[in-house]
Amino acid sequence: MKSEIRPIDESLSEFLRDESRSTGSADTISFPTSEEEIRETVKSEYSQGHRITVQGGRTGLAAAAVPNGGHVLNLSRMNKILGMRQENGVFYVTVEPGTVLSELKKALSSKKIPTAAFDAQSMEAYRAFCASPLQQFPPDPTESSATIGGMTACNASGARSYHYGATRNWVEGLRLVLSDGDVLLLKRGQTFADGKKLTLTSVGGRTITVDLPSHTMPKTKNASGYFTADNMDAVDLIIGSDGTLGVLSAIELRLCPEPEIMWGLTCFFGSEDSAARFVDLTRRAIGNLASLEYFDCGALTLLRRQKEQTTAFARLEKIPEDADCAVYTEIHCQNEDEAYRSLFTVGDIMRQCGADESKTWVARTAQDRDRLYFFRHATPESVNMTIDKRKKETPGLTKLGSDMSVPDEALVRVLHMYNEDLQAAGLEYVKFGHIGNNHLHVNILPRNMEDYKAGKAIFKKWAEEITKMGGAVSAEHGVGKLKAAFLEVMYGHEGIAAMARIKRSFDPAGLFGTGNLFNPADFE
Amino acid sequence: MKFIVCVKQVPGSNEVRLDPETHAIIRDAHAAVINPLDYVALDCAVKLKRRNGGEIIALSMGIPATERLLRDACARGADRAMLLTDRAFAGSDTLATSYALSLGIEKEGSCDLILCGKNAIDGDTAQIGPELAATLGYNLITDVTEVIDIDKKFITAVKTTDSGSETVKAALPAVITLLNGREMPALPTVSGVRYSLEAPVDKYTAAELGADTSRTGFAGSPTSVVKTFVSENTRECRDMGLDAAAAAAFLIDEIRKAGGAQ
């Protein structure tokens, strides 16, 4: 059965936008509730030559869920947990793509999972899960209303990916509805490329042959374009494909035990160089840190201002007066002795870097940790609030946010490059995010359209510089529409052409996620 | 000046488990935290000490594992701690608890100011502070949101009232109970945590405090919990199918019928 196709009118206009704050256009929308409905809808829309944009929580920052004409396939109603299994002591859970991350986390931490749809094997695994220590799905993008489908499509990560890796590490299998309504079922460890040649067989028996691009992927955190490697697992091609190859209808996730101890720690520094040295030393010295997150001088200035001027942020922690910047880290381990050792090592390293361990915030309870998360999340929120205010004066303005990563040895160099370029252009900016992975989000806060244009030009330049450093233009947000132009800088014309060939073997008419990864004109 | 901050161990989550026989709260040391308003009291003491100098002692009555939370209080600014721990204290209601705490305070000799959170999130009685003041014969200011001034003789504080706020001056020694202020209480620091592992935590039994055991624990608690239950939500939603004006008229009528404001 096909789900109802509704014309997009005023009441549905929110589905033309996402968290990237860009707006697209579409003629129709559907909200399928089963794989069968996805299959029928895709078959019908695709055969009529309509473009199909897949949506989940619309929390993405690269506009991948913003439609580019045609049909919007919104999967938010496909949010059931379908089953569980246990193998060699490891738990796996299968979810529909519209499952919201925060809901999944809640179900896992409370061990309350609706089991009405579970078969006997799932029920047995569920009973074992209930009797086991708490299990977690570690990826933690800032926006916890993201869906698992969206996270898989853009290979999302978050603060803890420093230790646990991106979504890719936790996806064990998936089902992908293809352009003709057929389904591709992939399980990790079952289908591998032969060198750079991948042969896939659909559930309906169709064979898809894929020639993987010959370029090598950067060794940094990366969510830029199709994954490619010699003899790679086929699952990895679909993860991070940004809705350009088909429609995810189910995803199996691997779980791992939640650590007994999770302590948060914010450390303040008098200069950026001191913080960068701290990061370098800590990642060599301490093995149980789940995240290393940065707040630069601009971020702390913005947060101090928010605390003073905005009621919603009045309860933010009071930042030490002489602090220039800060690093947040989280200690994950199994016992307190180990946690104390790491905590005090952090203090020792701070001293080595000229910082003072009494300028720290330690969170050893869930309640205190929530306060530090609130502080962490207040940075991007404050940026958005500032932009929204300025947008009223200059409607064309949007936030300019970068998502680039570099190898360890290039961290100091990239920090200097960011500051020099932005200060030379006289732009207002904040840098924050995943410094442990040398992956900072630089958010430019344009005051007018000149600032906006200058910022865009700087990002373009950085894409080139960062590629030379061996980095990635998108480390976790995915490429979507907003960063498609950077992809060519990173992989060159030949690399893009090779990726376009992959897309054609799945999507001959170029209708899935039009504008994502590829400029539509380039693709034609 | 000497500040004593009373802290209570409360469950770290919203799921409170009750002993089916005694109806007392089962306290699991690992998941326990300090009552949130007690952090506010501690934070207030830390600020007063910063201004006036002195010493902060965190005081609690509880199971031996409460020591962990008292060390947490030391990480947040207490200089040392006292734990009153004895089977004789088990099952104490607020009267027996405030009696035991008053013995701990007397053990300290002199004290200028006792700070308590207004109430605990589990029992929610808000009785300990006032009962302590009565037992010790100290002045009392409840519902304090800000201490304006303190010197050797007096404390001046702002307290909330039903109609707004009042500024009250009281002679020391005194007890104050605190509400959330404008700022969140400060978090511990790495140096604070380092200190807390070595900080003195003195433990006292009922006998060491010279307690009259007819006034402690179950024996000293006139309160008996007969039954606890989660109240049922009996509200229901009805669609009246009315437009805004008719709906407003209907509501006014219902409120009048229920004896509400005219």
mmCIF file of N, CA and C in Angstrom, chain A residues 275-383:
data_model
loop_
_atom_site.group_PDB
_atom_site.id
_atom_site.type_symbol
_atom_site.label_atom_id
_atom_site.label_comp_id
_atom_site.label_asym_id
_atom_site.label_seq_id
_atom_site.Cartn_x
_atom_site.Cartn_y
_atom_site.Cartn_z
ATOM 1 N N ALA A 275 45.642 26.042 25.713
ATOM 2 C CA ALA A 275 44.591 25.017 25.578
ATOM 3 C C ALA A 275 44.982 23.959 24.549
ATOM 4 N N ALA A 276 45.592 24.411 23.448
ATOM 5 C CA ALA A 276 45.982 23.461 22.390
ATOM 6 C C ALA A 276 47.074 22.522 22.915
ATOM 7 N N ARG A 277 47.992 23.054 23.703
ATOM 8 C CA ARG A 277 49.061 22.231 24.276
ATOM 9 C C ARG A 277 48.445 21.199 25.240
ATOM 10 N N PHE A 278 47.459 21.669 26.011
ATOM 11 C CA PHE A 278 46.750 20.788 26.942
ATOM 12 C C PHE A 278 46.112 19.614 26.193
ATOM 13 N N VAL A 279 45.458 19.920 25.072
ATOM 14 C CA VAL A 279 44.799 18.875 24.278
ATOM 15 C C VAL A 279 45.834 17.870 23.789
ATOM 16 N N ASP A 280 46.944 18.390 23.282
ATOM 17 C CA ASP A 280 47.994 17.526 22.760
ATOM 18 C C ASP A 280 48.506 16.581 23.857
ATOM 19 N N LEU A 281 48.781 17.147 25.033
ATOM 20 C CA LEU A 281 49.331 16.327 26.117
ATOM 21 C C LEU A 281 48.303 15.352 26.691
ATOM 22 N N THR A 282 47.070 15.808 26.843
ATOM 23 C CA THR A 282 46.045 14.927 27.439
ATOM 24 C C THR A 282 45.764 13.737 26.541
ATOM 25 N N ARG A 283 45.695 13.976 25.237
ATOM 26 C CA ARG A 283 45.334 12.817 24.418
ATOM 27 C C ARG A 283 46.460 11.797 24.358
ATOM 28 N N ARG A 284 47.687 12.215 24.648
ATOM 29 C CA ARG A 284 48.772 11.230 24.731
ATOM 30 C C ARG A 284 48.750 10.512 26.086
ATOM 31 N N ALA A 285 48.354 11.250 27.142
ATOM 32 C CA ALA A 285 48.553 10.728 28.504
ATOM 33 C C ALA A 285 47.367 9.933 29.048
ATOM 34 N N ILE A 286 46.157 10.258 28.602
ATOM 35 C CA ILE A 286 44.981 9.654 29.251
ATOM 36 C C ILE A 286 44.155 8.887 28.229
ATOM 37 N N GLY A 287 43.904 7.616 28.525
ATOM 38 C CA GLY A 287 43.219 6.765 27.560
ATOM 39 C C GLY A 287 41.713 6.673 27.746
ATOM 40 N N ASN A 288 41.199 7.185 28.870
ATOM 41 C CA ASN A 288 39.765 6.961 29.099
ATOM 42 C C ASN A 288 38.923 8.235 28.969
ATOM 43 N N LEU A 289 39.386 9.162 28.129
ATOM 44 C CA LEU A 289 38.586 10.367 27.889
ATOM 45 C C LEU A 289 37.637 10.118 26.723
ATOM 46 N N ALA A 290 36.339 10.369 26.940
ATOM 47 C CA ALA A 290 35.358 10.116 25.883
ATOM 48 C C ALA A 290 35.248 11.306 24.951
ATOM 49 N N SER A 291 35.604 12.502 25.442
ATOM 50 C CA SER A 291 35.478 13.674 24.577
ATOM 51 C C SER A 291 36.471 14.742 24.990
ATOM 52 N N LEU A 292 36.803 15.600 24.046
ATOM 53 C CA LEU A 292 37.617 16.792 24.318
ATOM 54 C C LEU A 292 36.996 17.903 23.484
ATOM 55 N N GLU A 293 36.335 18.826 24.153
ATOM 56 C CA GLU A 293 35.532 19.843 23.468
ATOM 57 C C GLU A 293 36.062 21.240 23.775
ATOM 58 N N TYR A 294 36.009 22.104 22.805
ATOM 59 C CA TYR A 294 36.634 23.422 22.952
ATOM 60 C C TYR A 294 35.599 24.544 22.953
ATOM 61 N N PHE A 295 35.899 25.593 23.727
ATOM 62 C CA PHE A 295 35.145 26.858 23.674
ATOM 63 C C PHE A 295 36.190 27.952 23.540
ATOM 64 N N ASP A 296 36.213 28.681 22.440
ATOM 65 C CA ASP A 296 37.245 29.700 22.292
ATOM 66 C C ASP A 296 36.815 31.001 22.976
ATOM 67 N N CYS A 297 37.667 31.990 22.836
ATOM 68 C CA CYS A 297 37.433 33.281 23.467
ATOM 69 C C CYS A 297 36.094 33.885 23.032
ATOM 70 N N GLY A 298 35.798 33.776 21.717
ATOM 71 C CA GLY A 298 34.531 34.311 21.203
ATOM 72 C C GLY A 298 33.345 33.597 21.829
ATOM 73 N N ALA A 299 33.463 32.279 22.008
ATOM 74 C CA ALA A 299 32.359 31.501 22.590
ATOM 75 C C ALA A 299 32.132 31.929 24.042
ATOM 76 N N LEU A 300 33.222 32.083 24.810
ATOM 77 C CA LEU A 300 33.056 32.475 26.214
ATOM 78 C C LEU A 300 32.492 33.896 26.324
ATOM 79 N N THR A 301 32.928 34.786 25.429
ATOM 80 C CA THR A 301 32.388 36.153 25.441
ATOM 81 C C THR A 301 30.880 36.123 25.168
ATOM 82 N N LEU A 302 30.508 35.321 24.173
ATOM 83 C CA LEU A 302 29.088 35.212 23.813
ATOM 84 C C LEU A 302 28.278 34.643 24.989
ATOM 85 N N LEU A 303 28.825 33.620 25.670
ATOM 86 C CA LEU A 303 28.100 32.989 26.775
ATOM 87 C C LEU A 303 28.007 33.930 27.983
ATOM 88 N N ARG A 304 29.071 34.703 28.226
ATOM 89 C CA ARG A 304 28.999 35.681 29.331
ATOM 90 C C ARG A 304 27.890 36.685 29.062
ATOM 91 N N ARG A 305 27.807 37.120 27.776
ATOM 92 C CA ARG A 305 26.787 38.109 27.408
ATOM 93 C C ARG A 305 25.382 37.505 27.539
ATOM 94 N N GLN A 306 25.238 36.253 27.072
ATOM 95 C CA GLN A 306 23.930 35.593 27.153
ATOM 96 C C GLN A 306 23.476 35.481 28.600
ATOM 97 N N LYS A 307 24.405 35.115 29.480
ATOM 98 C CA LYS A 307 24.068 34.928 30.884
ATOM 99 C C LYS A 307 23.531 36.233 31.477
ATOM 100 N N GLU A 308 24.143 37.333 31.075
ATOM 101 C CA GLU A 308 23.719 38.626 31.604
ATOM 102 C C GLU A 308 22.394 39.093 31.013
ATOM 103 N N GLN A 309 22.206 38.819 29.715
ATOM 104 C CA GLN A 309 21.100 39.485 29.009
ATOM 105 C C GLN A 309 19.875 38.602 28.759
ATOM 106 N N THR A 310 20.018 37.285 28.849
ATOM 107 C CA THR A 310 18.896 36.417 28.458
ATOM 108 C C THR A 310 18.448 35.568 29.646
ATOM 109 N N THR A 311 17.183 35.673 29.976
ATOM 110 C CA THR A 311 16.654 34.944 31.134
ATOM 111 C C THR A 311 16.913 33.447 31.017
ATOM 112 N N ALA A 312 16.716 32.906 29.802
ATOM 113 C CA ALA A 312 16.865 31.459 29.620
ATOM 114 C C ALA A 312 18.278 30.981 29.957
ATOM 115 N N PHE A 313 19.246 31.891 29.890
ATOM 116 C CA PHE A 313 20.634 31.492 30.149
ATOM 117 C C PHE A 313 21.176 32.060 31.458
ATOM 118 N N ALA A 314 20.278 32.641 32.281
ATOM 119 C CA ALA A 314 20.732 33.256 33.533
ATOM 120 C C ALA A 314 21.400 32.237 34.442
ATOM 121 N N ARG A 315 20.992 30.970 34.318
ATOM 122 C CA ARG A 315 21.532 29.952 35.216
ATOM 123 C C ARG A 315 22.761 29.241 34.649
ATOM 124 N N LEU A 316 23.313 29.786 33.591
ATOM 125 C CA LEU A 316 24.597 29.256 33.110
ATOM 126 C C LEU A 316 25.644 29.416 34.200
ATOM 127 N N GLU A 317 26.624 28.532 34.227
ATOM 128 C CA GLU A 317 27.709 28.656 35.207
ATOM 129 C C GLU A 317 28.421 29.985 35.015
ATOM 130 N N LYS A 318 28.981 30.476 36.117
ATOM 131 C CA LYS A 318 29.728 31.738 36.044
ATOM 132 C C LYS A 318 31.162 31.434 35.592
ATOM 133 N N ILE A 319 31.522 32.004 34.460
ATOM 134 C CA ILE A 319 32.840 31.731 33.867
ATOM 135 C C ILE A 319 33.904 32.528 34.628
ATOM 136 N N PRO A 320 35.026 31.900 35.020
ATOM 137 C CA PRO A 320 36.080 32.654 35.710
ATOM 138 C C PRO A 320 36.473 33.894 34.903
ATOM 139 N N GLU A 321 36.676 35.017 35.616
ATOM 140 C CA GLU A 321 36.849 36.298 34.922
ATOM 141 C C GLU A 321 38.056 36.338 33.990
ATOM 142 N N ASP A 322 39.149 35.692 34.401
ATOM 143 C CA ASP A 322 40.358 35.795 33.578
ATOM 144 C C ASP A 322 40.466 34.677 32.535
ATOM 145 N N ALA A 323 39.377 33.903 32.342
ATOM 146 C CA ALA A 323 39.457 32.791 31.389
ATOM 147 C C ALA A 323 39.324 33.294 29.965
ATOM 148 N N ASP A 324 40.216 32.817 29.092
ATOM 149 C CA ASP A 324 40.152 33.178 27.680
ATOM 150 C C ASP A 324 39.410 32.098 26.897
ATOM 151 N N CYS A 325 39.642 30.844 27.280
ATOM 152 C CA CYS A 325 39.013 29.749 26.551
ATOM 153 C C CYS A 325 38.907 28.533 27.477
ATOM 154 N N ALA A 326 38.206 27.492 27.027
ATOM 155 C CA ALA A 326 37.976 26.337 27.898
ATOM 156 C C ALA A 326 37.958 25.043 27.098
ATOM 157 N N VAL A 327 38.297 23.954 27.794
ATOM 158 C CA VAL A 327 38.189 22.620 27.193
ATOM 159 C C VAL A 327 37.321 21.759 28.116
ATOM 160 N N TYR A 328 36.322 21.111 27.543
ATOM 161 C CA TYR A 328 35.478 20.172 28.299
ATOM 162 C C TYR A 328 35.929 18.754 27.965
ATOM 163 N N THR A 329 36.047 17.941 28.990
ATOM 164 C CA THR A 329 36.362 16.545 28.714
ATOM 165 C C THR A 329 35.504 15.645 29.595
ATOM 166 N N GLU A 330 35.402 14.387 29.216
ATOM 167 C CA GLU A 330 34.574 13.466 29.977
ATOM 168 C C GLU A 330 35.370 12.195 30.207
ATOM 169 N N ILE A 331 35.451 11.802 31.474
ATOM 170 C CA ILE A 331 36.190 10.593 31.828
ATOM 171 C C ILE A 331 35.197 9.432 31.887
ATOM 172 N N HIS A 332 35.411 8.410 31.095
ATOM 173 C CA HIS A 332 34.554 7.203 31.120
ATOM 174 C C HIS A 332 35.404 6.021 31.546
ATOM 175 N N CYS A 333 35.054 5.374 32.647
ATOM 176 C CA CYS A 333 35.795 4.173 33.038
ATOM 177 C C CYS A 333 34.962 3.325 33.990
ATOM 178 N N GLN A 334 35.556 2.229 34.458
ATOM 179 C CA GLN A 334 34.771 1.267 35.230
ATOM 180 C C GLN A 334 34.908 1.424 36.742
ATOM 181 N N ASN A 335 35.926 2.141 37.233
ATOM 182 C CA ASN A 335 35.984 2.310 38.687
ATOM 183 C C ASN A 335 36.516 3.680 39.093
ATOM 184 N N GLU A 336 36.215 4.054 40.347
ATOM 185 C CA GLU A 336 36.514 5.413 40.814
ATOM 186 C C GLU A 336 38.005 5.682 40.905
ATOM 187 N N ASP A 337 38.787 4.665 41.305
ATOM 188 C CA ASP A 337 40.228 4.895 41.439
ATOM 189 C C ASP A 337 40.825 5.360 40.116
ATOM 190 N N GLU A 338 40.395 4.657 39.051
ATOM 191 C CA GLU A 338 40.899 5.013 37.724
ATOM 192 C C GLU A 338 40.445 6.433 37.357
ATOM 193 N N ALA A 339 39.191 6.752 37.705
ATOM 194 C CA ALA A 339 38.653 8.076 37.377
ATOM 195 C C ALA A 339 39.428 9.172 38.105
ATOM 196 N N TYR A 340 39.737 8.944 39.385
ATOM 197 C CA TYR A 340 40.505 9.941 40.143
ATOM 198 C C TYR A 340 41.891 10.126 39.536
ATOM 199 N N ARG A 341 42.507 9.010 39.138
ATOM 200 C CA ARG A 341 43.844 9.120 38.529
ATOM 201 C C ARG A 341 43.791 10.022 37.292
ATOM 202 N N SER A 342 42.778 9.785 36.431
ATOM 203 C CA SER A 342 42.658 10.606 35.219
ATOM 204 C C SER A 342 42.386 12.063 35.571
ATOM 205 N N LEU A 343 41.504 12.265 36.542
ATOM 206 C CA LEU A 343 41.135 13.637 36.942
ATOM 207 C C LEU A 343 42.373 14.403 37.410
ATOM 208 N N PHE A 344 43.174 13.748 38.216
ATOM 209 C CA PHE A 344 44.346 14.449 38.764
ATOM 210 C C PHE A 344 45.443 14.603 37.700
ATOM 211 N N THR A 345 45.489 13.653 36.760
ATOM 212 C CA THR A 345 46.436 13.832 35.648
ATOM 213 C C THR A 345 46.042 15.070 34.843
ATOM 214 N N VAL A 346 44.738 15.248 34.625
ATOM 215 C CA VAL A 346 44.272 16.457 33.923
ATOM 216 C C VAL A 346 44.757 17.697 34.673
ATOM 217 N N GLY A 347 44.614 17.690 36.000
ATOM 218 C CA GLY A 347 45.065 18.823 36.809
ATOM 219 C C GLY A 347 46.559 19.063 36.643
ATOM 220 N N ASP A 348 47.341 17.969 36.649
ATOM 221 C CA ASP A 348 48.799 18.102 36.489
ATOM 222 C C ASP A 348 49.143 18.700 35.125
ATOM 223 N N ILE A 349 48.449 18.217 34.104
ATOM 224 C CA ILE A 349 48.740 18.714 32.745
ATOM 225 C C ILE A 349 48.351 20.193 32.638
ATOM 226 N N MET A 350 47.251 20.567 33.283
ATOM 227 C CA MET A 350 46.873 21.993 33.263
ATOM 228 C C MET A 350 48.025 22.840 33.796
ATOM 229 N N ARG A 351 48.599 22.386 34.905
ATOM 230 C CA ARG A 351 49.724 23.154 35.489
ATOM 231 C C ARG A 351 50.888 23.253 34.515
ATOM 232 N N GLN A 352 51.182 22.116 33.849
ATOM 233 C CA GLN A 352 52.270 22.138 32.854
ATOM 234 C C GLN A 352 52.012 23.158 31.752
ATOM 235 N N CYS A 353 50.716 23.406 31.484
ATOM 236 C CA CYS A 353 50.362 24.309 30.386
ATOM 237 C C CYS A 353 50.131 25.728 30.900
ATOM 238 N N GLY A 354 50.502 25.981 32.133
ATOM 239 C CA GLY A 354 50.371 27.326 32.679
ATOM 240 C C GLY A 354 48.956 27.653 33.139
ATOM 241 N N ALA A 355 48.108 26.635 33.286
ATOM 242 C CA ALA A 355 46.739 26.886 33.747
ATOM 243 C C ALA A 355 46.622 26.463 35.220
ATOM 244 N N ASP A 356 45.466 26.756 35.814
ATOM 245 C CA ASP A 356 45.289 26.572 37.252
ATOM 246 C C ASP A 356 44.155 25.574 37.484
ATOM 247 N N GLU A 357 44.440 24.455 38.157
ATOM 248 C CA GLU A 357 43.410 23.414 38.315
ATOM 249 C C GLU A 357 42.260 23.844 39.226
ATOM 250 N N SER A 358 42.410 24.990 39.879
ATOM 251 C CA SER A 358 41.257 25.461 40.661
ATOM 252 C C SER A 358 40.280 26.228 39.754
ATOM 253 N N LYS A 359 40.670 26.460 38.499
ATOM 254 C CA LYS A 359 39.748 27.058 37.513
ATOM 255 C C LYS A 359 39.158 25.928 36.680
ATOM 256 N N THR A 360 38.396 25.075 37.354
ATOM 257 C CA THR A 360 37.783 23.931 36.668
ATOM 258 C C THR A 360 36.377 23.714 37.226
ATOM 259 N N TRP A 361 35.572 23.003 36.489
ATOM 260 C CA TRP A 361 34.267 22.555 36.982
ATOM 261 C C TRP A 361 34.263 21.032 36.874
ATOM 262 N N VAL A 362 34.065 20.360 37.984
ATOM 263 C CA VAL A 362 34.041 18.895 37.966
ATOM 264 C C VAL A 362 32.596 18.435 38.169
ATOM 265 N N ALA A 363 32.126 17.540 37.326
ATOM 266 C CA ALA A 363 30.751 17.036 37.453
ATOM 267 C C ALA A 363 30.796 15.530 37.658
ATOM 268 N N ARG A 364 30.555 15.106 38.894
ATOM 269 C CA ARG A 364 30.594 13.667 39.184
ATOM 270 C C ARG A 364 29.210 13.077 39.376
ATOM 271 N N THR A 365 28.167 13.899 39.282
ATOM 272 C CA THR A 365 26.802 13.363 39.354
ATOM 273 C C THR A 365 26.086 13.702 38.044
ATOM 274 N N ALA A 366 25.020 12.955 37.770
ATOM 275 C CA ALA A 366 24.270 13.188 36.535
ATOM 276 C C ALA A 366 23.740 14.627 36.507
ATOM 277 N N GLN A 367 23.321 15.119 37.687
ATOM 278 C CA GLN A 367 22.761 16.470 37.760
ATOM 279 C C GLN A 367 23.816 17.515 37.385
ATOM 280 N N ASP A 368 25.020 17.339 37.911
ATOM 281 C CA ASP A 368 26.086 18.298 37.597
ATOM 282 C C ASP A 368 26.500 18.188 36.127
ATOM 283 N N ARG A 369 26.511 16.952 35.632
ATOM 284 C CA ARG A 369 26.881 16.760 34.226
ATOM 285 C C ARG A 369 25.893 17.486 33.316
ATOM 286 N N ASP A 370 24.606 17.422 33.681
ATOM 287 C CA ASP A 370 23.594 18.113 32.883
ATOM 288 C C ASP A 370 23.877 19.609 32.818
ATOM 289 N N ARG A 371 24.406 20.157 33.911
ATOM 290 C CA ARG A 371 24.730 21.592 33.908
ATOM 291 C C ARG A 371 25.839 21.881 32.904
ATOM 292 N N LEU A 372 26.805 20.988 32.835
ATOM 293 C CA LEU A 372 27.893 21.213 31.878
ATOM 294 C C LEU A 372 27.418 20.996 30.434
ATOM 295 N N TYR A 373 26.464 20.070 30.238
ATOM 296 C CA TYR A 373 25.884 19.894 28.894
ATOM 297 C C TYR A 373 25.114 21.152 28.488
ATOM 298 N N PHE A 374 24.385 21.701 29.440
ATOM 299 C CA PHE A 374 23.613 22.915 29.180
ATOM 300 C C PHE A 374 24.560 24.014 28.704
ATOM 301 N N PHE A 375 25.697 24.111 29.373
ATOM 302 C CA PHE A 375 26.708 25.106 29.013
ATOM 303 C C PHE A 375 27.236 24.820 27.603
ATOM 304 N N ARG A 376 27.513 23.539 27.337
ATOM 305 C CA ARG A 376 28.042 23.138 26.032
ATOM 306 C C ARG A 376 27.049 23.481 24.922
ATOM 307 N N HIS A 377 25.774 23.149 25.158
ATOM 308 C CA HIS A 377 24.769 23.356 24.115
ATOM 309 C C HIS A 377 24.394 24.825 23.963
ATOM 310 N N ALA A 378 24.676 25.601 25.010
ATOM 311 C CA ALA A 378 24.317 27.028 24.953
ATOM 312 C C ALA A 378 25.126 27.747 23.878
ATOM 313 N N THR A 379 26.294 27.206 23.526
ATOM 314 C CA THR A 379 27.120 27.897 22.526
ATOM 315 C C THR A 379 26.429 27.936 21.153
ATOM 316 N N PRO A 380 26.131 26.761 20.536
ATOM 317 C CA PRO A 380 25.458 26.863 19.238
ATOM 318 C C PRO A 380 24.094 27.554 19.335
ATOM 319 N N GLU A 381 23.397 27.351 20.454
ATOM 320 C CA GLU A 381 22.084 27.999 20.586
ATOM 321 C C GLU A 381 22.214 29.518 20.611
ATOM 322 N N SER A 382 23.242 29.997 21.305
ATOM 323 C CA SER A 382 23.449 31.437 21.385
ATOM 324 C C SER A 382 23.813 32.001 20.016
ATOM 325 N N VAL A 383 24.586 31.225 19.264
ATOM 326 C CA VAL A 383 24.931 31.665 17.913
ATOM 327 C C VAL A 383 23.642 31.795 17.097
#
